[in-house]
Coordinates of C-alpha atoms and ligand atoms in Angstrom, one line a residue:
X29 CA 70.0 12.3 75.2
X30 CA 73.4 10.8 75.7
X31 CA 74.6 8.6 78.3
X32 CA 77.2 10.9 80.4
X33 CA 80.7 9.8 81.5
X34 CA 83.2 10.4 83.9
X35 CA 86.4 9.2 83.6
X36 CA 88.3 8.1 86.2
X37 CA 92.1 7.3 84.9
X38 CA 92.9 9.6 81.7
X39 CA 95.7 7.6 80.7
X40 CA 96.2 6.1 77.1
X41 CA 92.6 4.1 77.4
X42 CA 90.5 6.2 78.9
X43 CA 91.7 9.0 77.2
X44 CA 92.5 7.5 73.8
X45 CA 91.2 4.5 73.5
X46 CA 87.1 5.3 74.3
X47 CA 86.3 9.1 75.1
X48 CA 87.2 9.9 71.5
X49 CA 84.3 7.8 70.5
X50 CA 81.9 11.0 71.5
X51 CA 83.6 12.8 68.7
X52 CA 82.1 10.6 66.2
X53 CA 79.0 10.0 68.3
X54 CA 77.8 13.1 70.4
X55 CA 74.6 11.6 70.5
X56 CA 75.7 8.9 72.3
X57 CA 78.2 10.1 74.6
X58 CA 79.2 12.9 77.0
X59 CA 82.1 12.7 79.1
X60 CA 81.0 15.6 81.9
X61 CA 83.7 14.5 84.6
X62 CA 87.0 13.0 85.0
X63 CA 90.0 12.1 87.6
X64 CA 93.7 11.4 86.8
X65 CA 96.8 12.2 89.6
X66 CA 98.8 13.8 86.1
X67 CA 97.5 17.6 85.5
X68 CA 98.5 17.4 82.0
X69 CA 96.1 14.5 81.3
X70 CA 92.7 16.9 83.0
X71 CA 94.4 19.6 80.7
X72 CA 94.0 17.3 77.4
X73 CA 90.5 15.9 78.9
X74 CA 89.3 20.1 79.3
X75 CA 90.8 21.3 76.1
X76 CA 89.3 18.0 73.9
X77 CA 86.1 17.0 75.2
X78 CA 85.3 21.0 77.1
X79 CA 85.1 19.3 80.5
X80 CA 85.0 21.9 83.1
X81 CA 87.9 22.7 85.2
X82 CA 85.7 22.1 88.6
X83 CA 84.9 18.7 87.5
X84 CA 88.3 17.8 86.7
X85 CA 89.6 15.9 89.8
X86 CA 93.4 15.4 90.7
X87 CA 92.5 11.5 92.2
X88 CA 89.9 8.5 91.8
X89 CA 89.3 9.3 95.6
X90 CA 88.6 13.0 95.1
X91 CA 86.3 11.9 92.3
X92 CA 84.5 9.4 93.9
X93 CA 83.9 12.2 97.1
X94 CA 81.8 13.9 94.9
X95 CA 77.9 13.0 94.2
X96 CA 77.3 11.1 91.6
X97 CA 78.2 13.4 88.5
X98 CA 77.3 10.8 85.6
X99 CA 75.5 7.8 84.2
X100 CA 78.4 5.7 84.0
X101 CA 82.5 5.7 85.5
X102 CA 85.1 4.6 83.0
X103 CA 87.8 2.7 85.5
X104 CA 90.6 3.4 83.5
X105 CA 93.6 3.6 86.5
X106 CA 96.5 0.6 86.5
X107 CA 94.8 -2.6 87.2
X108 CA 95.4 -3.3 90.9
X109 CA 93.4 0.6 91.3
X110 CA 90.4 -0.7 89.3
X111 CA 88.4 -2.2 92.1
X112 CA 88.3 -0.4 95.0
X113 CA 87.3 2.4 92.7
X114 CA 84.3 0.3 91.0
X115 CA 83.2 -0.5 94.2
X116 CA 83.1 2.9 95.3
X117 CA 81.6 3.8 91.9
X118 CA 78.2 1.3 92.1
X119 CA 77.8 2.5 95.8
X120 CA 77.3 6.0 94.5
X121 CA 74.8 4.3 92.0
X122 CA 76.8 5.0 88.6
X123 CA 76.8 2.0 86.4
X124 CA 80.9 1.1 85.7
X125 CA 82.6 0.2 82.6
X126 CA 85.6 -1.3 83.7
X127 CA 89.0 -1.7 82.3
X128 CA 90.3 -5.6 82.2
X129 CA 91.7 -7.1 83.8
X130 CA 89.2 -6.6 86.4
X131 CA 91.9 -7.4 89.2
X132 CA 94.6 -10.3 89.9
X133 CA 93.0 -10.7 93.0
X134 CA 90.0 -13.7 92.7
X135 CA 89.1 -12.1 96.1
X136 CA 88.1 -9.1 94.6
X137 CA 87.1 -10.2 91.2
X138 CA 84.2 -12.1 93.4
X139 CA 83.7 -8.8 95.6
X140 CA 82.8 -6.5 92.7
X141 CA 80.4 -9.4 90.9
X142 CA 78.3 -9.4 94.3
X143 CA 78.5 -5.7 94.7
X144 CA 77.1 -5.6 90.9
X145 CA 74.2 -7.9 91.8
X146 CA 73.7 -6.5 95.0
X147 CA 73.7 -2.7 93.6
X148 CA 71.6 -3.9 90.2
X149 CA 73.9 -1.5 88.4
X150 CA 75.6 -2.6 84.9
X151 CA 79.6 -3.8 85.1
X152 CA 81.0 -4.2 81.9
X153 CA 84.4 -5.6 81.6
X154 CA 86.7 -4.4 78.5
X155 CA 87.1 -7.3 76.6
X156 CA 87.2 -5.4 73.6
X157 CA 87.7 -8.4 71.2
X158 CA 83.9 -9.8 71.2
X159 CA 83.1 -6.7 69.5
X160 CA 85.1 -7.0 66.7
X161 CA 83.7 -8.3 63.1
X162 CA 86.3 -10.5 63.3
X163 CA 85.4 -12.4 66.7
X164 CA 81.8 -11.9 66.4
X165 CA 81.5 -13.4 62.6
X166 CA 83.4 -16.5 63.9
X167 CA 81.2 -16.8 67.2
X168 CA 78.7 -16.6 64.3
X169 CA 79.7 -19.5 62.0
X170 CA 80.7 -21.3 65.1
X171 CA 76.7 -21.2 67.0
X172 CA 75.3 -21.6 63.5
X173 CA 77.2 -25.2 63.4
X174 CA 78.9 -24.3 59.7
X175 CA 81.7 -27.1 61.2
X176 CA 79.8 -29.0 63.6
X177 CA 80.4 -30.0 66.5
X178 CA 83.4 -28.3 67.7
X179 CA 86.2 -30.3 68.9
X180 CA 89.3 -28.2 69.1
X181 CA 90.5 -25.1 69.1
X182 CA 94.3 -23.4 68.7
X183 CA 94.5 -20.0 69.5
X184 CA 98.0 -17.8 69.3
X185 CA 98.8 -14.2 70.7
X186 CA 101.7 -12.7 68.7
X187 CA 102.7 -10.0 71.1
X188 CA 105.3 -8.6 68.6
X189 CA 109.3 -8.0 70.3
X190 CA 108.7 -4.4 70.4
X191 CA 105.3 -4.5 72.4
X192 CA 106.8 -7.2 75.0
X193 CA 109.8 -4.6 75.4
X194 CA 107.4 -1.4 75.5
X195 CA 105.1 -3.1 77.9
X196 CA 106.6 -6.6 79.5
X197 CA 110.0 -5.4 79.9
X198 CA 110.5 -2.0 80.3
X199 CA 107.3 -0.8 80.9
X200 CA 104.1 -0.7 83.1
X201 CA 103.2 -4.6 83.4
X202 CA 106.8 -5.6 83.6
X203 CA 106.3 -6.8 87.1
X204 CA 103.8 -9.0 88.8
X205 CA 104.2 -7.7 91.7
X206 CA 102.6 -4.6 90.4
X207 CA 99.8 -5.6 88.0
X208 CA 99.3 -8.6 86.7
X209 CA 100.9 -11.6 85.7
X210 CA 100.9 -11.5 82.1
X211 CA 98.4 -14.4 81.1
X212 CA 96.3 -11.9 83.2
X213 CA 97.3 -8.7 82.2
X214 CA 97.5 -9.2 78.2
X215 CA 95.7 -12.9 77.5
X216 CA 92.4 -12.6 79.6
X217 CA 91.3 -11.0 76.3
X218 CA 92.1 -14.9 74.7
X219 CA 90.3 -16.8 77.8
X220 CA 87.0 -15.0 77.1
X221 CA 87.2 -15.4 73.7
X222 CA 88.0 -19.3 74.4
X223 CA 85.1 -19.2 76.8
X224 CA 83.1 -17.7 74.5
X225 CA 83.6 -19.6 71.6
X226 CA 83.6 -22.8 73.2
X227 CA 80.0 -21.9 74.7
X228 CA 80.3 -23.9 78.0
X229 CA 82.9 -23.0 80.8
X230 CA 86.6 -24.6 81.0
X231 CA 86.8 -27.1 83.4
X232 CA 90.6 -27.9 83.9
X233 CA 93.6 -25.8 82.8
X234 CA 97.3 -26.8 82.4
X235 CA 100.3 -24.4 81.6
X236 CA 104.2 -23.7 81.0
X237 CA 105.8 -20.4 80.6
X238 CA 108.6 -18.6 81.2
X239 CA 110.8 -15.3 81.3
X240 CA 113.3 -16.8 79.1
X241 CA 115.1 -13.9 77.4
X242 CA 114.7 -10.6 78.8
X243 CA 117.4 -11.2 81.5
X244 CA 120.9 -10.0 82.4
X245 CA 122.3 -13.6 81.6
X246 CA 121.5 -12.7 78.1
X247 CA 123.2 -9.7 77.4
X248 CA 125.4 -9.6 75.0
X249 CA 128.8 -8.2 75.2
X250 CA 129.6 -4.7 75.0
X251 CA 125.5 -4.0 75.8
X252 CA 125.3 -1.0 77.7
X253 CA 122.6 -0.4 81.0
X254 CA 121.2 2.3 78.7
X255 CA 120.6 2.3 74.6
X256 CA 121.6 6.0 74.3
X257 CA 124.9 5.9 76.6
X258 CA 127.3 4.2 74.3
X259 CA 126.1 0.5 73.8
X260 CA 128.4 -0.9 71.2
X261 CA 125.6 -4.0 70.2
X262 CA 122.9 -1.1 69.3
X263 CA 123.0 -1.7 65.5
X264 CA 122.3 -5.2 65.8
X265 CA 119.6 -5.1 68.0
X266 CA 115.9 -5.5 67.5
X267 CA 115.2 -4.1 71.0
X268 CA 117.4 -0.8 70.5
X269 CA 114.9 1.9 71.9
X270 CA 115.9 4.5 69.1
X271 CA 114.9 2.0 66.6
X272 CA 111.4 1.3 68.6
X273 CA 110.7 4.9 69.7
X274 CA 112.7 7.2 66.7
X275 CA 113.1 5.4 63.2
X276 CA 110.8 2.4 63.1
X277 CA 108.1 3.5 60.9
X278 CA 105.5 1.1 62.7
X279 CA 105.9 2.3 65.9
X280 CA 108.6 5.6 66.1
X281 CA 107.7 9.3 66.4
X282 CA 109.0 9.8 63.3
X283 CA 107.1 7.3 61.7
X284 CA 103.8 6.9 63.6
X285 CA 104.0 10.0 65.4
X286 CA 102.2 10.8 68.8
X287 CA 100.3 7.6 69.0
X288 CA 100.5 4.4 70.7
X289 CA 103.4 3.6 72.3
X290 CA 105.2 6.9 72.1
X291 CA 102.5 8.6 73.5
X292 CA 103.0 6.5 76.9
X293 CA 106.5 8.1 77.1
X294 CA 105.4 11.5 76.7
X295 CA 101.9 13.7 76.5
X296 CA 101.2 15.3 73.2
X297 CA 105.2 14.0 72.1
X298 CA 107.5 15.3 70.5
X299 CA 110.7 14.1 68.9
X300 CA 112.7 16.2 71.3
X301 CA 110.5 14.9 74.4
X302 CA 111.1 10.9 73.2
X303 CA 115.1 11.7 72.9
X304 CA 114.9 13.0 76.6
X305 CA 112.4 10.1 77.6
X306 CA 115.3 7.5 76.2
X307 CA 117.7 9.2 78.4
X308 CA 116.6 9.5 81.2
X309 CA 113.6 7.5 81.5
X310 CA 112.5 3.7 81.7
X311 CA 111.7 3.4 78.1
X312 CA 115.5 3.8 77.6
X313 CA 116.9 1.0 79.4
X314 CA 118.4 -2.1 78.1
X315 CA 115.7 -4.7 77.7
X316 CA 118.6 -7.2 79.1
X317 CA 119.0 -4.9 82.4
X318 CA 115.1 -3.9 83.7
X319 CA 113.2 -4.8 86.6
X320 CA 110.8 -7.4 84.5
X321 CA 109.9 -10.5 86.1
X322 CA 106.7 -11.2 84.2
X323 CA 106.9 -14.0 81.4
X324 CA 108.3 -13.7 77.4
X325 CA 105.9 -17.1 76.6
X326 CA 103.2 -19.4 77.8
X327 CA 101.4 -22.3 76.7
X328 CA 97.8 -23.6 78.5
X329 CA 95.8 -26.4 77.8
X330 CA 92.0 -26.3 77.8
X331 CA 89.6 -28.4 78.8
X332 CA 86.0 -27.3 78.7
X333 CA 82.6 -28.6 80.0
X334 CA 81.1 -30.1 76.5
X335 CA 84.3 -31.6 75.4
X336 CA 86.3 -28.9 73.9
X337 CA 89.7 -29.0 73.8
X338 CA 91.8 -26.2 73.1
X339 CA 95.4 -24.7 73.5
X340 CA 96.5 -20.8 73.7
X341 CA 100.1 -20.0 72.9
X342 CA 101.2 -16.3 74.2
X343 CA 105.0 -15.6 72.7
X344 CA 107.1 -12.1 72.8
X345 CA 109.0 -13.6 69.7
X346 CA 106.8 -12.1 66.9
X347 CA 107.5 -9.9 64.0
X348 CA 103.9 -8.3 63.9
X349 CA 101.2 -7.8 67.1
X350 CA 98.2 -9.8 65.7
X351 CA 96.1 -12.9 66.8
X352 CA 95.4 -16.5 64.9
X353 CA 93.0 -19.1 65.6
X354 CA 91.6 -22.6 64.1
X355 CA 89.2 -24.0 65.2
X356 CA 87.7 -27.3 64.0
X357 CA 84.8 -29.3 64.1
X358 CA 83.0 -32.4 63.0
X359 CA 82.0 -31.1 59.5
X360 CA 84.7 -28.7 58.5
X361 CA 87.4 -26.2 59.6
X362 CA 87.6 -22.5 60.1
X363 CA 90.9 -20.5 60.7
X364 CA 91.9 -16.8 60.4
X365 CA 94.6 -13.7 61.6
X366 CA 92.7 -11.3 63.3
X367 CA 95.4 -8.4 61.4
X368 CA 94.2 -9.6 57.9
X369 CA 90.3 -9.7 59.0
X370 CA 89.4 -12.9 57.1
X371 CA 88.3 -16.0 57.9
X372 CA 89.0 -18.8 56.1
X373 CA 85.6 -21.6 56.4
X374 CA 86.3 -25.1 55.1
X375 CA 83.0 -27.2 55.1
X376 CA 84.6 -30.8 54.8
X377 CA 84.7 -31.8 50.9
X378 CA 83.3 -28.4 49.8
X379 CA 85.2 -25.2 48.4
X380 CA 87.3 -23.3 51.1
X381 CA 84.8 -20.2 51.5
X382 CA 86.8 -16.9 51.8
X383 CA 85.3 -14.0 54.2
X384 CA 86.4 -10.5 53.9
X385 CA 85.8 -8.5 57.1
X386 CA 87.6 -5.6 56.0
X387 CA 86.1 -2.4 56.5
X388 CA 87.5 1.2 54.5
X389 CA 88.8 3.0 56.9
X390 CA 90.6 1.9 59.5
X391 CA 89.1 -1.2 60.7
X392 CA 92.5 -2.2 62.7
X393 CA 92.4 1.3 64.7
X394 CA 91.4 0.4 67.9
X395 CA 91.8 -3.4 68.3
X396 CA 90.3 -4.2 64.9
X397 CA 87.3 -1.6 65.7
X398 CA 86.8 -3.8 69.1
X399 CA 87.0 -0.2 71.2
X400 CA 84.5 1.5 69.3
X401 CA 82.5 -1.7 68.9
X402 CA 82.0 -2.2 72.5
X403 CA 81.5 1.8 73.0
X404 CA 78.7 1.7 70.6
X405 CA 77.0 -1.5 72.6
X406 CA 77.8 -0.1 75.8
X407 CA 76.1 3.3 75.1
X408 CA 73.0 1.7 73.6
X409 CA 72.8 -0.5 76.7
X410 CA 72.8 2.3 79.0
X411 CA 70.1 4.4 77.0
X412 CA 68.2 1.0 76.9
X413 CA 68.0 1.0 80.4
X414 CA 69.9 -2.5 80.1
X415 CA 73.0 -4.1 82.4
X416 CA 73.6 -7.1 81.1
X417 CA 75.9 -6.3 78.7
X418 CA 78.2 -9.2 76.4
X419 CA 81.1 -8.8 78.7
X420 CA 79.7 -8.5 81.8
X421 CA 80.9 -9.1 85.0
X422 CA 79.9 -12.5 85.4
X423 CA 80.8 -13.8 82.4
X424 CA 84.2 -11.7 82.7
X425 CA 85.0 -13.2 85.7
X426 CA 85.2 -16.4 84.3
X427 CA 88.2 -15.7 82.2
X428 CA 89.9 -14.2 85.3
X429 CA 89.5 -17.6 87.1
X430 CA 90.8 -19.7 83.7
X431 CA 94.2 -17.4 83.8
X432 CA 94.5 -17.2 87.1
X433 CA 94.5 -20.7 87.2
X434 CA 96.6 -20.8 84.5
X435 CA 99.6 -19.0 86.3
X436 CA 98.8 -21.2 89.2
X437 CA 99.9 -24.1 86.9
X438 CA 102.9 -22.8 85.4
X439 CA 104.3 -21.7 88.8
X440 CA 103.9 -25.2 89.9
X441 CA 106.0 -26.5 87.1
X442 CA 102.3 -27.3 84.9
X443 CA 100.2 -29.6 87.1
X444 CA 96.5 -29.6 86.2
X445 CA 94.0 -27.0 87.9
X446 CA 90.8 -28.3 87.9
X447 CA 88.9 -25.0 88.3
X448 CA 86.1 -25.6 91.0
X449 CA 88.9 -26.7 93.1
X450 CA 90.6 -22.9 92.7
Ligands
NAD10 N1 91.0 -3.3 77.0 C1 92.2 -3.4 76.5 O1 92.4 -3.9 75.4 C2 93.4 -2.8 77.2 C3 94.5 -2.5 76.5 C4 95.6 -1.9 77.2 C5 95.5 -1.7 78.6 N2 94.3 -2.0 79.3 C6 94.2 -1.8 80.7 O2 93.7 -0.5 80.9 C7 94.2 0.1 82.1 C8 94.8 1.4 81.9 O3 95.9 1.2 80.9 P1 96.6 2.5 80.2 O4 97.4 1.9 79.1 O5 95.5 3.5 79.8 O6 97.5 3.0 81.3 P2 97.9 4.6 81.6 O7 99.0 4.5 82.6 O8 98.1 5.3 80.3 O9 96.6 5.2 82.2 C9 96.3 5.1 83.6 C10 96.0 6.5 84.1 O10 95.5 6.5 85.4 C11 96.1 7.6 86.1 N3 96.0 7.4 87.5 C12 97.0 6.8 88.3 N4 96.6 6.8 89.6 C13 95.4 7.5 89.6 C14 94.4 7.8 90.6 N5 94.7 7.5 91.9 N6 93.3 8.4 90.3 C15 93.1 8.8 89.0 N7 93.9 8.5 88.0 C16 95.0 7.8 88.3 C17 97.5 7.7 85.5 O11 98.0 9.0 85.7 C18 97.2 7.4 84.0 O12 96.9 8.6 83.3 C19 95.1 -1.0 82.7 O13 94.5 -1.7 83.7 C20 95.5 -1.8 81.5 O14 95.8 -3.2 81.9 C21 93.3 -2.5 78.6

């Protein structure tokens, strides 16, 4: 039997991201409800995965008034909805998988971890990256001590300078105010894989960051409000939302077609509906005249309980989205890039030994497979009649607390925040 599903937010994650795991895996999975305030998302969720039309619900609330219709709830909705609606979700006695970040609130990061205890239901938190071979085969080499003891590790986040546009500065985690700040909203992902790999929790975190760039100061001369009405500096500039959105093979319709990110501007998009979304919509504006206030780089420190240092670099100024990290021990080295899926394993005064993670097919859909990955280990933990899953809410919370913290520092010009003090 599978596990069934509702999904409550039908947006680009919960619609694209992990419901189209039951396609490959109707055994596993079977989405029988779902929520979302945008009619055009409950049409997609009827038409692909047959959900009737009565259990198709116009709100989380109006979801959540019904009695329980599923196994499990997908929280799916922006991240200062996710909450409320997981509580709401374990009262009615569903177990909740849970978009990250769980909330910027600590206050109610700590009030869904009791409500998971007190309730006995699973929580598992979407940090997709422990379930890719990439991660997991380093968290492997790492516990087997292939380099010893570890001492230090540097990790970077390449964002790419179309993403930060698409997402940082013109689109929905722009602001602070309204999600997250963004060593929350984007780089929790990196503090539980720090935590992780590190194997003990931080104890102290120091940071510097900054929205540096993406600012009116900055504009250059002749730049219009709008990259469709006129801007005399649109040939020169990376940023120019025709190139991102029309002719950038990587990422425009005409290239890439109605994925990820033109299919945040649009449903089901078409070249005609990304020409009107540039006019007229906020994926059209000059990055150098939005309403962004959340950073374009950060740096933290690390300090963990066993000794471990290590440092996390987040920058908008990247050709390429991917991830690096080296870590290295007492007896040898390990480094890789997440994008080429190999890591490179340096045993001190031995041959560097070269591993290939690559799958055929498409192992860098989906954060390098991490999506289906942690689909796949959700679904058997549910049939299993488990809840502790690998990125469950305690664990998850963890990582909250170290970027939390971390923003805590930076706004206050870097001091050190020892973490039992925050
Ligand atoms: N795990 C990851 O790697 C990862 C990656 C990207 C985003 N996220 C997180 O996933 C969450 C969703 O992001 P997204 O990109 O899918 O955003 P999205 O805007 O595409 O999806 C959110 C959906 O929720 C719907 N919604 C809004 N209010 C609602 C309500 N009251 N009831 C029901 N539905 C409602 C919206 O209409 C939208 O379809 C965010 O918290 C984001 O930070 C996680």
């Amino acid at each position: 039997m599978p596990v069934t599903f509702a999904v409550c937010g039908c947006g680009a994650r919960g619609l694209e991201a992990y419901a189209p795991y039951q396609e490959q895996h109707p055994d596993e999975m079977k989405i029988v409800a779902g929520a979302d305030t945008r009619p055009e998302r409950l049409t997609m969720l009827r038409e692909r995965y047959g959900v009737p039309g009565e259990l198709c619900f116009p709100s989380d609330e109006a979801l959540l008034a019904q009695p329980k219709l599923a196994d499990v709830m997908i929280v799916a909705t922006q991240d200062r909805q996710h909450v409320p609606a997981a509580l709401a979700a374990l009262d009615k006695g569903y177990h909740v998988l849970l978009e990250k970040p769980i909330s910027p609130s600590l206050e109610e990061c700590r009030a869904l971890q009791r409500k998971a205890h007190e309730t006995g239901k699973a929580v598992v938190v979407c940090h997709v990256l422990r379930y890719t071979r990439f991660y997991s085969a380093l968290e492997a080499i790492l516990r087997r001590g292939d380099i010893g003891k570890i001492e230090t590790i540097d990790a970077v986040e390449h964002v790419a300078y179309w993403h930060q546009a698409h997402s940082f500065v013109r689109g929905n985690w722009r602001r602070s105010d309204e999600t997250s700040p963004m060593i929350l909203a984007k780089s929790c992902h990196d503090m539980d894989i720090l935590r992780w790999l590190a194997g003990e929790p931080c104890l102290r975190v120091q940071s510097f960051g900054a929205l540096d760039y993406f600012k009116a100061d900055n504009a250059p001369q002749g730049a219009a409000r709008r990259c469709l009405d006129g801007c005399q500096c649109k040939d020169s500039c990376p940023y120019d939302a025709e190139k991102i959105y029309i002719t950038d093979p990587r990422t425009g319709i005409r290239g890439r077609g109605a994925l990820w990110p033109c299919g945040v501007l649009a449903s089901e998009p078409t070249e005609e509906k990304i020409w009107d979304a540039l006019r007229t919509g906020p994926y059209g504006r000059c990055v150098f005249h939005c309403d962004n206030d959340v950073v374009d780089h950060q740096t933290v420190n690390l300090e963990f309980a066993n000794h471990i240092h290590a440092t996390f670099t987040m920058t908008a100024f990247t050709q390429d989205c991917r991830r690096t990290i080296k870590v290295t021990g007492t007896l040898g080295e390990v480094e890789g890039d997440m994008s080429e899926n190999v890591l490179r394993l340096r045993r001190f005064g031995m041959p560097e030994e070269v591993i290939d993670l690559r799958e055929e097919g498409g192992a860098y859909s989906g954060h390098g497979g991490g999506d289906f990955g942690l689909m796949s280990s959700f679904c058997k933990l549910i049939a299993g009649g488990g809840t502790e899953g690998l990125t469950g809410v305690d664990v998850s919370v963890e990582s909250h607390v170290m970027a939390l913290a971390a923003e805590a520092s930076r706004l206050d010009g870097g001091r050190t925040v020892t973490l039992s003090e925050f």
